[in-house]
Structure formats: structure tokens, C-alpha cells
Coordinates of C-alpha atoms in Angstrom, one line a residue:
Chain A
M12 CA 137.8 31.2 56.3
S13 CA 140.9 30.3 58.3
A14 CA 142.6 26.9 58.2
G15 CA 141.0 24.4 60.5
T16 CA 137.5 26.0 60.6
I17 CA 134.3 24.1 60.7
V18 CA 131.1 26.0 59.8
A19 CA 127.6 24.5 59.7
E20 CA 124.5 26.5 59.2
G21 CA 121.0 25.0 59.5
L22 CA 122.3 21.5 59.0
T23 CA 119.5 19.1 58.7
K24 CA 119.4 15.3 58.0
V25 CA 116.2 13.4 57.5
F26 CA 116.3 9.6 57.1
H27 CA 113.5 7.7 55.7
T28 CA 112.6 4.3 57.1
V29 CA 110.0 1.8 56.1
A30 CA 107.3 1.3 58.8
R31 CA 106.6 -2.4 59.3
R32 CA 102.9 -3.1 59.6
P33 CA 101.9 -6.0 61.8
G34 CA 100.6 -9.4 60.6
L35 CA 100.7 -11.2 57.2
G36 CA 98.5 -8.6 55.6
G37 CA 100.8 -5.9 56.8
A38 CA 103.8 -7.7 55.4
L39 CA 102.0 -8.0 52.0
K40 CA 101.1 -4.3 52.1
D41 CA 104.7 -3.4 53.0
L42 CA 105.8 -5.4 50.0
V43 CA 103.4 -3.7 47.5
R44 CA 103.3 -0.2 48.9
P45 CA 105.9 0.4 51.6
E46 CA 105.1 3.2 54.0
R47 CA 108.1 5.5 54.2
V48 CA 108.4 7.4 57.5
P49 CA 110.7 10.4 57.7
K50 CA 112.9 10.7 60.8
V51 CA 114.6 13.9 61.5
A52 CA 118.0 13.0 62.9
V53 CA 119.6 16.4 62.8
D54 CA 117.4 19.5 62.8
Q55 CA 118.8 23.0 61.8
V56 CA 122.1 22.7 63.7
S57 CA 124.4 25.6 63.3
I58 CA 127.8 25.4 64.7
R59 CA 131.3 27.0 64.2
V60 CA 134.6 25.7 65.4
D61 CA 137.6 27.9 64.9
Q62 CA 141.2 26.9 64.3
G63 CA 142.9 25.4 67.3
E64 CA 139.6 25.0 69.2
L65 CA 138.3 21.8 70.7
L66 CA 134.6 21.5 70.8
A67 CA 132.8 18.7 72.6
L68 CA 129.5 17.7 71.1
L69 CA 127.4 16.2 73.8
G70 CA 124.1 14.5 73.8
P71 CA 122.3 11.3 74.8
N72 CA 122.3 8.2 72.6
G73 CA 120.4 8.9 69.4
A74 CA 120.5 12.6 69.8
G75 CA 122.1 13.2 66.5
K76 CA 125.8 13.7 67.4
S77 CA 127.2 11.0 65.2
T78 CA 125.0 12.0 62.3
T79 CA 126.2 15.6 62.7
I80 CA 129.8 14.5 62.7
K81 CA 129.3 12.3 59.7
M82 CA 127.9 15.2 57.7
L83 CA 130.8 17.4 58.8
C84 CA 133.2 14.6 57.7
G85 CA 131.5 14.4 54.3
I86 CA 130.3 10.8 54.7
L87 CA 126.6 11.8 54.8
T88 CA 125.0 14.2 52.5
P89 CA 122.8 16.7 54.4
T90 CA 119.2 17.0 53.5
S91 CA 119.5 20.8 53.8
G92 CA 121.7 23.4 55.3
R93 CA 125.3 24.5 54.6
V94 CA 128.5 23.0 55.8
E95 CA 132.1 23.9 55.1
V96 CA 135.3 22.6 56.5
N97 CA 138.3 24.8 55.6
G98 CA 136.3 26.3 52.8
V99 CA 135.4 22.9 51.3
V100 CA 131.9 21.5 51.2
P101 CA 132.7 18.0 52.5
H102 CA 130.1 15.9 50.8
A103 CA 130.5 17.7 47.5
D104 CA 134.3 17.3 47.3
R105 CA 135.2 14.3 49.4
I106 CA 138.7 13.9 48.1
A107 CA 139.8 17.5 48.9
N108 CA 138.0 17.2 52.2
A109 CA 139.8 13.9 53.0
R110 CA 143.2 15.6 52.7
Q111 CA 142.3 18.1 55.5
I112 CA 140.4 16.0 57.9
G113 CA 141.2 13.0 60.1
A114 CA 138.4 10.9 61.6
V115 CA 138.1 8.3 64.3
F116 CA 134.9 6.5 65.0
G117 CA 135.6 4.9 68.3
Q118 CA 133.5 1.8 67.7
R119 CA 134.8 1.3 64.2
S120 CA 138.3 0.8 63.1
Q121 CA 139.9 1.8 59.8
L122 CA 142.7 -0.8 60.3
W123 CA 142.7 -3.9 58.2
R124 CA 142.1 -6.8 60.5
D125 CA 144.8 -9.1 59.1
L126 CA 147.5 -6.5 58.7
T127 CA 149.6 -5.4 61.6
G128 CA 149.1 -1.9 62.9
R129 CA 152.3 -0.8 61.2
Q130 CA 151.3 -2.3 57.9
S131 CA 147.9 -0.5 58.0
L132 CA 149.7 2.8 58.7
E133 CA 152.0 2.1 55.7
V134 CA 149.0 1.5 53.4
L135 CA 147.5 4.8 54.6
R136 CA 150.9 6.5 54.0
D137 CA 150.8 5.3 50.4
M138 CA 147.2 6.3 50.0
Y139 CA 147.9 9.9 51.2
G140 CA 151.2 10.0 49.2
L141 CA 153.3 10.9 52.2
R142 CA 157.0 11.3 51.9
D143 CA 158.9 8.7 53.9
A144 CA 160.7 11.2 56.0
D145 CA 157.4 12.9 57.0
Y146 CA 155.8 9.6 57.8
R147 CA 158.7 8.5 60.0
E148 CA 158.7 11.9 61.8
R149 CA 155.0 11.7 62.5
I150 CA 155.1 8.1 63.7
R151 CA 157.9 9.2 66.0
E152 CA 155.8 12.0 67.3
F153 CA 152.7 9.8 67.8
N154 CA 154.7 7.1 69.4
R155 CA 156.1 9.4 72.0
I156 CA 152.6 9.7 73.7
L157 CA 150.7 6.7 72.3
E158 CA 153.5 4.2 72.7
L159 CA 152.6 2.5 69.4
E160 CA 155.7 0.4 69.1
E161 CA 154.7 -1.8 72.0
F162 CA 152.0 -3.4 69.8
W163 CA 152.1 -2.2 66.2
D164 CA 153.6 -5.4 64.9
Q165 CA 150.5 -7.3 66.0
R166 CA 147.6 -7.9 63.6
A167 CA 144.7 -5.5 64.2
R168 CA 142.4 -8.3 65.1
Q169 CA 144.7 -9.2 68.0
L170 CA 144.9 -5.7 69.5
S171 CA 143.0 -4.7 72.6
L172 CA 140.4 -1.9 72.3
G173 CA 142.8 0.7 73.7
Q174 CA 145.7 -0.4 71.4
R175 CA 143.4 -0.4 68.4
V176 CA 142.1 3.1 69.1
R177 CA 145.6 4.4 69.6
C178 CA 146.5 3.0 66.2
D179 CA 143.3 4.5 64.8
L180 CA 144.3 7.9 66.2
A181 CA 147.7 7.7 64.6
A182 CA 146.0 6.6 61.3
A183 CA 143.7 9.6 61.4
L184 CA 146.5 12.1 62.0
L185 CA 149.1 10.6 59.8
H186 CA 148.6 13.0 57.0
D187 CA 148.7 16.0 59.4
P188 CA 145.1 17.2 58.9
P189 CA 144.2 20.6 60.4
V190 CA 140.7 19.3 61.4
V191 CA 140.0 16.2 63.4
F192 CA 136.7 14.5 64.1
L193 CA 136.5 12.1 66.9
D194 CA 133.4 10.2 67.5
E195 CA 133.5 8.6 71.0
P196 CA 137.2 7.8 70.7
T197 CA 137.6 6.6 74.3
I198 CA 134.5 4.5 74.6
G199 CA 135.1 1.3 76.6
M200 CA 138.7 2.1 77.5
D201 CA 140.3 1.8 80.9
V202 CA 141.3 5.0 82.7
V203 CA 145.0 4.7 82.0
V204 CA 144.6 4.5 78.2
K205 CA 141.9 7.2 78.4
E206 CA 144.4 9.5 80.0
Q207 CA 147.0 8.7 77.4
V208 CA 144.5 9.5 74.6
R209 CA 143.5 12.8 76.4
E210 CA 147.1 13.8 76.7
F211 CA 147.6 13.1 73.0
L212 CA 144.6 15.2 72.1
R213 CA 145.7 18.1 74.3
D214 CA 149.1 18.0 72.7
Q215 CA 147.6 18.0 69.2
V216 CA 145.3 20.9 70.0
R217 CA 147.7 23.1 71.9
R218 CA 151.0 22.4 70.2
R219 CA 149.9 21.6 66.7
G220 CA 146.9 23.9 66.6
R221 CA 144.5 21.3 65.2
T222 CA 140.8 21.9 65.3
V223 CA 139.0 19.1 67.0
L224 CA 135.3 18.2 67.2
L225 CA 134.8 15.5 69.7
T226 CA 131.7 13.5 70.7
T227 CA 131.8 11.7 74.0
H228 CA 129.7 10.5 76.9
D229 CA 132.7 10.8 79.2
M230 CA 132.2 14.0 81.3
T231 CA 135.7 13.8 82.8
E232 CA 137.0 14.0 79.3
V233 CA 134.9 17.0 78.6
A234 CA 136.0 18.7 81.8
K235 CA 139.6 18.0 81.0
L236 CA 139.7 18.8 77.3
A237 CA 137.0 21.2 76.3
E238 CA 136.5 24.8 77.1
R239 CA 133.4 24.9 74.9
V240 CA 130.6 22.4 74.5
A241 CA 127.6 22.0 72.3
L242 CA 124.6 20.1 73.4
I243 CA 122.4 18.2 71.0
D244 CA 119.1 16.8 71.9
H245 CA 116.5 15.3 69.6
G246 CA 118.6 16.5 66.7
A247 CA 118.5 20.1 67.7
L248 CA 121.2 22.2 69.2
A249 CA 120.3 22.9 72.9
Y250 CA 123.4 24.8 73.9
D251 CA 126.6 26.1 72.4
G252 CA 129.0 27.9 74.7
K253 CA 131.5 27.7 77.5
T254 CA 131.6 24.6 79.5
A255 CA 131.2 26.6 82.6
G256 CA 128.1 28.4 81.2
L257 CA 126.2 25.1 81.1
R258 CA 125.3 25.7 84.7
D259 CA 123.1 28.6 83.7
L260 CA 121.2 26.5 81.3
A261 CA 120.9 23.7 83.7
G262 CA 119.9 25.9 86.6
V263 CA 122.3 24.1 88.9
T264 CA 124.9 25.7 90.9
W265 CA 127.0 25.2 94.0
E266 CA 125.5 24.1 97.2
A267 CA 126.5 24.9 100.8
N268 CA 126.1 22.1 103.2
V269 CA 126.0 23.4 106.8
T270 CA 125.8 21.6 110.1
V271 CA 124.4 23.8 112.9
E272 CA 124.3 23.4 116.7
T273 CA 120.6 24.3 116.8
V274 CA 118.2 25.0 113.9
P275 CA 116.8 28.5 114.3
A276 CA 113.0 29.0 114.0
L277 CA 113.5 31.3 111.0
V278 CA 116.2 30.7 108.5
D279 CA 116.6 33.8 106.4
I280 CA 120.0 34.3 104.9
P281 CA 120.2 37.1 102.3
G282 CA 120.8 35.8 98.8
L283 CA 120.5 32.1 99.9
R284 CA 117.6 29.8 100.0
L285 CA 117.2 26.7 102.1
T286 CA 116.8 23.7 99.8
R287 CA 117.0 20.8 102.2
A288 CA 116.9 20.3 106.0
E289 CA 117.7 17.1 107.7
G290 CA 117.9 17.6 111.4
T291 CA 120.8 19.9 112.0
R292 CA 122.1 19.5 108.5
L293 CA 121.0 22.3 106.2
T294 CA 121.6 22.8 102.5
F295 CA 121.6 26.2 100.9
A296 CA 121.7 27.3 97.3
P297 CA 122.0 30.8 95.9
V298 CA 118.7 32.5 95.1
P299 CA 118.4 32.6 91.3
G300 CA 120.0 35.7 90.0
A301 CA 122.1 36.2 93.2
E302 CA 125.0 34.1 91.9
A303 CA 125.4 36.4 89.0
G304 CA 125.8 39.3 91.5
D305 CA 128.1 39.4 94.4
L306 CA 127.2 36.1 96.0
T307 CA 130.2 33.9 95.4
P308 CA 130.6 30.7 97.5
R309 CA 133.1 32.7 99.7
H310 CA 130.6 35.4 100.4
A311 CA 127.9 32.8 101.1
V312 CA 130.1 31.1 103.7
R313 CA 130.7 34.4 105.4
R314 CA 126.9 35.1 105.5
L315 CA 126.1 31.6 106.8
I316 CA 128.6 31.9 109.6
E317 CA 127.2 35.4 110.5
H318 CA 123.6 34.2 110.6
L319 CA 123.8 30.6 111.9
P320 CA 125.5 28.7 114.8
V321 CA 127.7 26.8 112.3
T322 CA 129.8 23.8 113.4
D323 CA 130.7 22.6 110.0
I324 CA 130.4 24.0 106.5
R325 CA 131.2 22.6 103.0
V326 CA 130.6 24.1 99.6
E327 CA 130.1 21.6 96.8
E328 CA 130.3 22.3 93.1
P329 CA 128.1 20.0 91.0
D330 CA 130.1 17.7 88.6
L331 CA 129.7 18.2 84.9
E332 CA 127.7 15.0 84.5
D333 CA 125.0 16.4 86.8
V334 CA 125.1 19.7 85.0
V335 CA 124.6 18.1 81.6
R336 CA 121.8 15.9 82.9
Q337 CA 120.1 18.9 84.3
A338 CA 120.7 20.9 81.1
F339 CA 119.0 18.2 79.1
R340 CA 116.0 18.2 81.4
A341 CA 115.8 22.0 81.3
G342 CA 116.0 21.9 77.5
R343 CA 113.1 19.5 77.1
Chain B
M22 CA 147.6 -6.2 45.9
R23 CA 149.7 -5.8 49.0
I24 CA 146.7 -6.1 51.3
T25 CA 145.4 -9.1 49.4
L26 CA 148.7 -10.8 49.4
I27 CA 149.6 -10.2 53.0
T28 CA 146.2 -11.1 54.4
E29 CA 146.1 -14.3 52.3
L30 CA 149.6 -15.5 52.9
S31 CA 149.5 -14.7 56.6
Q32 CA 146.9 -17.4 57.0
P33 CA 147.7 -20.8 55.4
T34 CA 144.3 -22.0 56.7
R35 CA 142.7 -19.8 54.1
Y36 CA 144.5 -21.1 51.0
V37 CA 145.6 -24.6 51.8
P38 CA 142.0 -26.0 51.9
Q39 CA 141.2 -24.1 48.7
L40 CA 144.2 -25.4 46.9
T41 CA 143.3 -28.9 48.0
M42 CA 139.8 -28.5 46.7
V43 CA 141.1 -27.2 43.4
V44 CA 143.4 -30.2 42.9
I45 CA 140.5 -32.6 43.7
Q46 CA 138.1 -30.7 41.5
L47 CA 140.6 -30.7 38.6
A48 CA 141.2 -34.4 38.9
L49 CA 137.5 -35.3 39.1
T50 CA 136.7 -33.0 36.2
W51 CA 139.4 -34.6 34.1
W52 CA 138.2 -38.1 34.9
L53 CA 134.6 -37.1 34.3
W54 CA 135.2 -35.7 30.8
R55 CA 137.4 -38.6 29.8
A56 CA 134.6 -41.0 30.9
L57 CA 132.0 -39.0 29.1
Y58 CA 134.0 -39.2 25.9
A59 CA 134.6 -42.9 26.1
G60 CA 133.5 -44.2 22.7
V61 CA 132.7 -40.7 21.4
R62 CA 135.0 -38.7 19.1
V63 CA 133.2 -35.4 18.9
S64 CA 130.3 -34.0 20.8
A65 CA 128.7 -30.5 20.5
G66 CA 131.6 -29.7 18.2
L67 CA 134.2 -30.5 20.8
N68 CA 136.6 -33.4 20.9
V69 CA 137.8 -34.9 24.2
T70 CA 140.9 -32.7 24.4
Q71 CA 138.9 -29.5 23.7
A72 CA 136.1 -30.4 26.1
T73 CA 138.5 -31.4 28.9
T74 CA 140.7 -28.3 28.4
Y75 CA 137.6 -26.1 28.4
A76 CA 136.2 -27.7 31.6
L77 CA 139.5 -27.6 33.5
L78 CA 140.2 -24.0 32.6
G79 CA 136.6 -23.3 33.7
V80 CA 137.5 -24.8 37.1
L81 CA 140.5 -22.6 37.4
Y82 CA 138.4 -19.5 36.5
L83 CA 135.8 -20.5 39.1
Q84 CA 138.2 -21.0 41.9
F85 CA 140.5 -18.1 41.3
K86 CA 138.3 -15.3 39.9
S87 CA 137.7 -13.9 43.4
V88 CA 139.4 -13.8 46.8
D89 CA 137.6 -14.6 50.0
R90 CA 137.2 -11.2 51.7
W91 CA 134.5 -12.4 54.1
S92 CA 136.8 -14.2 56.5
N93 CA 138.9 -11.0 57.1
G94 CA 135.8 -8.8 57.5
D95 CA 136.5 -6.9 54.3
S96 CA 133.5 -7.8 52.1
M97 CA 131.3 -5.0 51.1
V98 CA 128.3 -6.3 53.0
Q99 CA 130.4 -6.5 56.2
L100 CA 131.8 -3.0 55.7
M101 CA 128.3 -1.7 55.3
F102 CA 126.9 -3.7 58.2
E103 CA 129.7 -2.7 60.6
G104 CA 129.8 0.9 59.4
T105 CA 133.5 0.9 58.5
I106 CA 132.5 1.8 55.0
A107 CA 132.5 5.4 56.5
Y108 CA 136.3 5.4 56.1
W109 CA 136.0 4.9 52.3
F110 CA 134.5 8.4 52.2
T111 CA 137.1 10.1 54.4
R112 CA 140.2 9.1 52.4
P113 CA 141.8 10.8 49.4
V114 CA 141.0 7.8 47.2
S115 CA 137.4 7.7 46.0
P116 CA 135.4 4.7 46.9
R117 CA 135.0 3.9 43.2
R118 CA 138.8 3.9 42.7
W119 CA 139.5 2.1 46.0
Y120 CA 137.1 -0.7 44.9
L121 CA 138.9 -1.0 41.6
I122 CA 142.3 -1.1 43.3
R123 CA 141.0 -3.9 45.6
M124 CA 139.7 -5.9 42.7
C125 CA 142.9 -5.4 40.8
G126 CA 144.8 -6.8 43.8
D127 CA 142.4 -9.7 44.0
L128 CA 142.8 -10.4 40.3
A129 CA 146.6 -10.2 40.4
Y130 CA 146.7 -12.6 43.4
G131 CA 144.1 -15.0 42.0
G132 CA 145.6 -14.7 38.5
A133 CA 149.0 -15.7 39.8
W134 CA 147.6 -18.8 41.4
A135 CA 145.6 -19.6 38.2
L136 CA 148.7 -19.2 36.1
A137 CA 150.7 -21.5 38.3
A138 CA 147.8 -24.0 38.3
Y139 CA 147.6 -23.7 34.5
G140 CA 151.3 -24.3 34.1
A141 CA 151.1 -27.4 36.3
C142 CA 148.1 -28.7 34.3
W143 CA 149.9 -28.0 31.1
A144 CA 153.1 -29.7 32.3
A145 CA 151.0 -32.7 33.4
G146 CA 149.5 -32.9 29.9
V147 CA 145.8 -32.6 31.1
V148 CA 145.4 -29.2 29.4
A149 CA 146.2 -28.6 25.8
G150 CA 147.6 -25.4 24.3
P151 CA 145.6 -23.2 21.9
P152 CA 145.6 -24.4 18.3
S153 CA 147.5 -21.4 17.1
R154 CA 149.2 -18.3 18.4
A155 CA 146.4 -16.2 16.9
A156 CA 143.8 -18.3 18.8
G157 CA 145.9 -17.9 22.0
G158 CA 146.1 -14.1 21.5
A159 CA 142.4 -13.9 20.8
A160 CA 141.6 -15.9 23.9
L161 CA 143.8 -13.7 26.0
L162 CA 142.3 -10.5 24.7
T163 CA 138.7 -11.7 25.2
L164 CA 139.7 -13.1 28.7
A165 CA 140.9 -9.6 29.6
L166 CA 137.6 -8.0 28.5
G167 CA 135.7 -10.9 30.2
L168 CA 137.4 -10.1 33.4
V169 CA 136.3 -6.5 33.1
I170 CA 132.7 -7.6 32.6
T171 CA 133.1 -9.9 35.6
Y172 CA 134.4 -7.0 37.6
Y173 CA 131.3 -4.9 36.8
L174 CA 128.9 -7.7 37.6
Q175 CA 130.6 -8.2 41.0
L176 CA 130.5 -4.4 41.5
I177 CA 126.7 -4.3 40.9
V178 CA 126.2 -7.0 43.5
D179 CA 128.4 -5.2 46.0
L180 CA 126.7 -1.9 45.4
M181 CA 123.4 -3.4 46.3
C182 CA 124.6 -3.2 49.9
F183 CA 124.0 0.5 49.8
W184 CA 120.3 -0.2 49.4
S185 CA 120.1 -3.4 51.5
T186 CA 122.6 -5.1 53.7
V187 CA 120.6 -8.3 53.4
N188 CA 121.9 -9.2 50.0
D189 CA 123.1 -12.7 50.8
S190 CA 120.6 -14.4 48.6
A191 CA 121.3 -12.0 45.7
V192 CA 125.0 -12.8 46.0
V193 CA 124.4 -16.5 45.9
A194 CA 121.9 -16.2 43.0
V195 CA 124.3 -14.0 41.0
Q196 CA 127.3 -16.3 41.7
F197 CA 125.3 -19.3 40.6
A198 CA 124.0 -17.6 37.5
S199 CA 127.4 -16.2 36.7
S200 CA 129.1 -19.7 37.0
L201 CA 126.3 -21.5 35.1
L202 CA 125.8 -19.0 32.3
S203 CA 129.5 -18.3 31.8
G204 CA 130.4 -21.9 31.2
A205 CA 132.4 -22.4 34.3
F206 CA 130.3 -25.4 35.5
A207 CA 130.3 -27.0 32.0
P208 CA 131.0 -25.9 28.5
L209 CA 128.0 -24.0 27.2
W210 CA 128.2 -25.9 23.8
F211 CA 126.6 -28.8 25.6
F212 CA 123.5 -26.9 26.7
P213 CA 120.2 -26.9 24.6
G214 CA 119.9 -24.4 21.7
W215 CA 117.2 -22.3 23.4
F216 CA 119.5 -22.0 26.5
Q217 CA 122.4 -20.8 24.4
R218 CA 120.2 -18.3 22.5
A219 CA 118.8 -16.9 25.7
D220 CA 122.3 -16.7 27.2
A221 CA 123.5 -14.7 24.3
F222 CA 121.4 -11.8 25.6
L223 CA 123.2 -11.8 28.9
P224 CA 126.7 -10.6 29.8
F225 CA 127.9 -13.9 31.4
E226 CA 128.7 -15.8 28.2
S227 CA 131.2 -13.1 27.3
T228 CA 133.1 -13.5 30.5
L229 CA 134.4 -17.1 30.0
N230 CA 132.7 -19.0 27.2
T231 CA 134.1 -16.6 24.6
P232 CA 137.8 -16.8 25.6
L233 CA 137.7 -20.5 26.3
S234 CA 135.9 -21.3 23.0
L235 CA 138.6 -19.3 21.2
Y236 CA 141.3 -21.0 23.2
V237 CA 140.2 -24.6 22.4
G238 CA 139.4 -23.7 18.8
R239 CA 135.7 -24.2 19.0
L240 CA 135.3 -20.6 17.8
P241 CA 137.5 -19.6 14.9
V242 CA 139.8 -16.6 15.2
S243 CA 137.7 -15.0 12.4
A244 CA 134.9 -14.7 15.0
L245 CA 137.1 -12.5 17.2
G246 CA 135.8 -9.2 15.8
A247 CA 132.1 -10.0 16.5
Q248 CA 133.0 -11.3 20.0
L249 CA 135.0 -8.3 20.8
A250 CA 132.2 -6.0 19.7
V251 CA 129.8 -7.8 22.0
Q252 CA 132.2 -7.6 24.9
V253 CA 133.0 -4.0 24.4
A254 CA 129.3 -3.2 24.3
W255 CA 128.8 -5.0 27.6
C256 CA 131.8 -3.2 29.1
V257 CA 130.6 0.2 28.0
G258 CA 127.0 -0.5 29.1
L259 CA 128.0 -1.9 32.5
A260 CA 130.6 0.9 33.0
L261 CA 127.9 3.5 32.5
F262 CA 125.4 1.7 34.7
T263 CA 127.9 1.3 37.6
W264 CA 129.0 4.9 37.2
W265 CA 125.4 5.9 37.8
L266 CA 125.0 3.4 40.6
W267 CA 128.1 4.7 42.4
R268 CA 126.8 8.2 42.3
R269 CA 123.5 7.1 43.7
A270 CA 125.2 4.9 46.3
A271 CA 127.6 7.7 47.4
A272 CA 124.7 10.1 47.8
R273 CA 122.7 7.8 49.9
V274 CA 125.4 6.2 52.1
T275 CA 124.1 5.7 55.6
V276 CA 126.1 4.8 58.6
L277 CA 123.8 4.5 61.4
G278 CA 124.7 4.3 65.1
G279 CA 127.4 5.9 67.1

């Protein structure tokens, strides 16, 4: 297994909760004989991320993304399945695993509230046993993009969300880990800071060759950062492949919006089907299967002009958010 | 130690009220025991100096044995509740060791304050020294083991968070029991015989009553061997139990939510 590789096979996590029965009698029964209900949070997920790759793990709230990432980090012990990060079973050897991974859980900070950002980083430096020269070099590198020095002498409790997460990113990468897990790192941030974080991540993947597993709800982030995505829904893997390939799963594709002088009695364009007609405004989509052949948007425009009295034409690609939404619907 | 010191000293509002309370409690305790001994030379085997010294040192133990981690969001129950306990499992220091390091920091910090307060009390003449160097040494040795037992008892309470984050009442109950049964509220020699006999089966007595009784001379130095044996037995038993507990806790750690 090469450095920076994440492998999970048949990863499953089942939590047990106690079902609360209604009323006083129910409360007494719960006390004497609690009813434990299994809840499958992650179900047979198999995934592989190679060195220098950034994989975006997508899914609705409660889909199992965070549980998956916590098993890969070694925090949670899987109920069944196999997981290895750089050849180490994370939950079995947490110390060895800790030296090769960095983790940011966007809604949770690893900084100490009453210490300044810089002091927290120094504590982590000591914890990882970093040489002072390496520490200074890395801080200089992180500071270049994350601009930490603007706020790192403030206590963590006084930092804004964006500042806090930038410090958390530095904290996670301080020991130069080949694998990084980011669980919704940009949640709640403004666009400027988001872009700063994205630039940092791009830099870390491309220049430093880090392997990154990212969960996010931000589709712009996915479009800008990830060439590959994995979709998790109801704990199961619904898709794992190229970001562009999501369209096939979702069954959504580009649309051609055409305005015509007059609507002909019969609209029959080879390879295209009419999906909507509002007066002289017609919308066409490729016939399923046609897109895979010769029918590119450019060809479609040509055919539409040949067959219709077109006054205006516009081809629209669906945005990633629509694609993912459709993909989840298709998967259910 | 560094985290404890920086977080504490950066906020005078945290330690100024506590120091004020300590001074008031020490003064009230001194007056109380002086008043109780008015017209009495010896009670429960202790004279006024012994009883007052025991009670005042009990106050110092009570006030400085732990550091308030709640107000900076670093108590175990808060870490569990907020999910930041996750980071304890992604660092190259095991949670067990990290907890120990934290507690050593707390102990060093609290111990420094306690030592300063002890020096001030001694200089003011309200606390007497041990009857002999041997008694002082025996008290120090048993205090060290007593602190180890206190550490394990606190660890058990904190590890309960892995099973239930609603452990507030357990924390309060253990703190009360620990203070009462260790002798921090009042010297155990004044309690009824049945209470003392029952207490002997619990670890709390070994944490404070043993070192203080040796310090004030209520227990002879010749009793050191037996007391050490009891303390060591508790240390070993609690160490094994918490080792098992940590294994269970680490295997079942749950951090729900995103």
C-alpha cells in the first residue's frame, strides 16, 4: 500500500440506542429492561483513496458521512469490515495512525479555548515532538495562504469561525500527515474565507501530494476541489466515481432552451426530446442514450437550427447541486 | 501543566474568588475548632493544635486538589457532549496518557497554591508542624499515594461520561462522598465508631485521613507499614479497574453528529 492510501472494505457501523416507551409504565419498563434498538449508521461501505487524491464524500444529513470518516480516523471502532490507512488499522493502533493523519471536524475545534491560537499550535508541536525548525517552516507555509498571524495571538474563544477553522487546519497539518480527513471544514464560513481554505487545500493536494477525504454540503467546493466523489445515502455507498459521471446516475443532463418564431405542429428532432413547451419557448433534452453517442450540445444546437425557426438558443448545464439531488432521488 | 497554568493565570476572575474563599474558610475553620476546644484538652485523641491543623490542612486539600476545567470547556463531560473528545483519539498521545498529563498539570498547579497557603498558615502560626521528621516523611509518602488514589477515583467518575453524558449527579455524589469520607470536611476521628469501621472498607480514608493523621501525630509512625499496604492495595486495584475501564471506553467511544 502506497503512502497516503485509504482503504475501506465492507465498513459497517451499528449503533444501539435505547427506545423510550411512552408513559410512566414505559419509563419503569425502560429502567428494568431497556429495549435496545440497533441503528445501522454505515452499511458495507467500500472505498479507496489513493495518494494525492481528493475524494469528496457527499450525502444528506444523517447519511453516515461523519461516521465513516470517524471510523477511517480511528475514533470509532467499526462493527465489521476492514479499514486501513497507510497500512495501519486506525482503531487498532491509534498512536501510529495519529502520526500519519490530520483531522478537522468543522463544527468542533481542537484548540484550547483559553489559549491563543499560537499557544495551541505550540502544545501540538510538543505533543507530536516536532523539531523547532520544522515547526517554524510549516507555520510559515500555512501562514502564506491562511494568514494566521493576523489573529493567532487571540484566545481561541475570541476567534471568529473562519479564523478558528484556519487555525484548526494548521493544527491538523502541523505534523505533515500524508492523509487528511476534513469533516465539513467550511461550514458556516463566508465566501472569502471559504475560498482561502479551498486554495489551501488545493495547494496541499497538488504541491504536497496529501491524500484528502472531505465531507461537505457545499457543491461549489466539490466542483472546485474534487475530481472524484462518493455518495452515501442511508449509510450505503450510492456512487463512487468521477464528479462528471454523477450525471449518468442522476439521469440529468444539459438542456437546450429554444425560442422559435412559430411552433411547428410536429416537433421531431433526431436525438432530442421536447421536455417543456411554454408558448414559443421550447426546452429539449437529449434522448437517453443519445448523449453518449454523437449528440453533444454543439451538435444539438446545429440540429435545432436546421429543424426549427430559431430566434434564440441557449444550452444550460445543470449545476452540481441539482445533479447530486437527482442522484439521491435516483438512488432511493 | 502549561495549559493549566496559562488558562488559570490568564483569568484572574477564576482564582481571585477562590483564593478569597480559601482565606475565609481557613479563618472560620480555625475559629470554629478553637471554640469547640474551649474547656476541652483532648477530644477523640486529638488536642486543639492537632485538630485545628488537621482541619485546616483538610481545607487546603479540598480547595486545591482539583482545578476548575468546566469554565474553560475542558471537563470530560463537556468534551464528550461537544464531541471534541474525538481529538483525543487522533493524537499521538493516548487518551489515558493525556488524561494523566492533564491531572499532573492540575496537581502541580493546585499543589503550588496549597504549598504557598500552607507556608502562610505555618508562618501565621495557625498550623503546627509534624511532631517529628519521620512523621513528616510518613505523611508526605502517604499523601503521595493518597493523591494517586484520588486521581483514580476522579478518573472513574470522568470515564462514566463514555457511558452517559448525564453524570452531573454522580459527580456531585462522588465529590461529597470523597470529601466526607476522606476527612476533608472534618477529622474522621470525631465520627462514630461504626462510621469509621465502614469507611475503612472504602478508598477515601486513605486519600487524606491517613496522611493527616500521621502529620498531626494521631497515628504513630509505626503504623506506616500497615497504612502503606492499604494504600498500595487500593492503588493497584483501582489501576487495574481503570485500565479495564479505559479499554472499554476507547472501544465504545461515540461522537455523534456531523
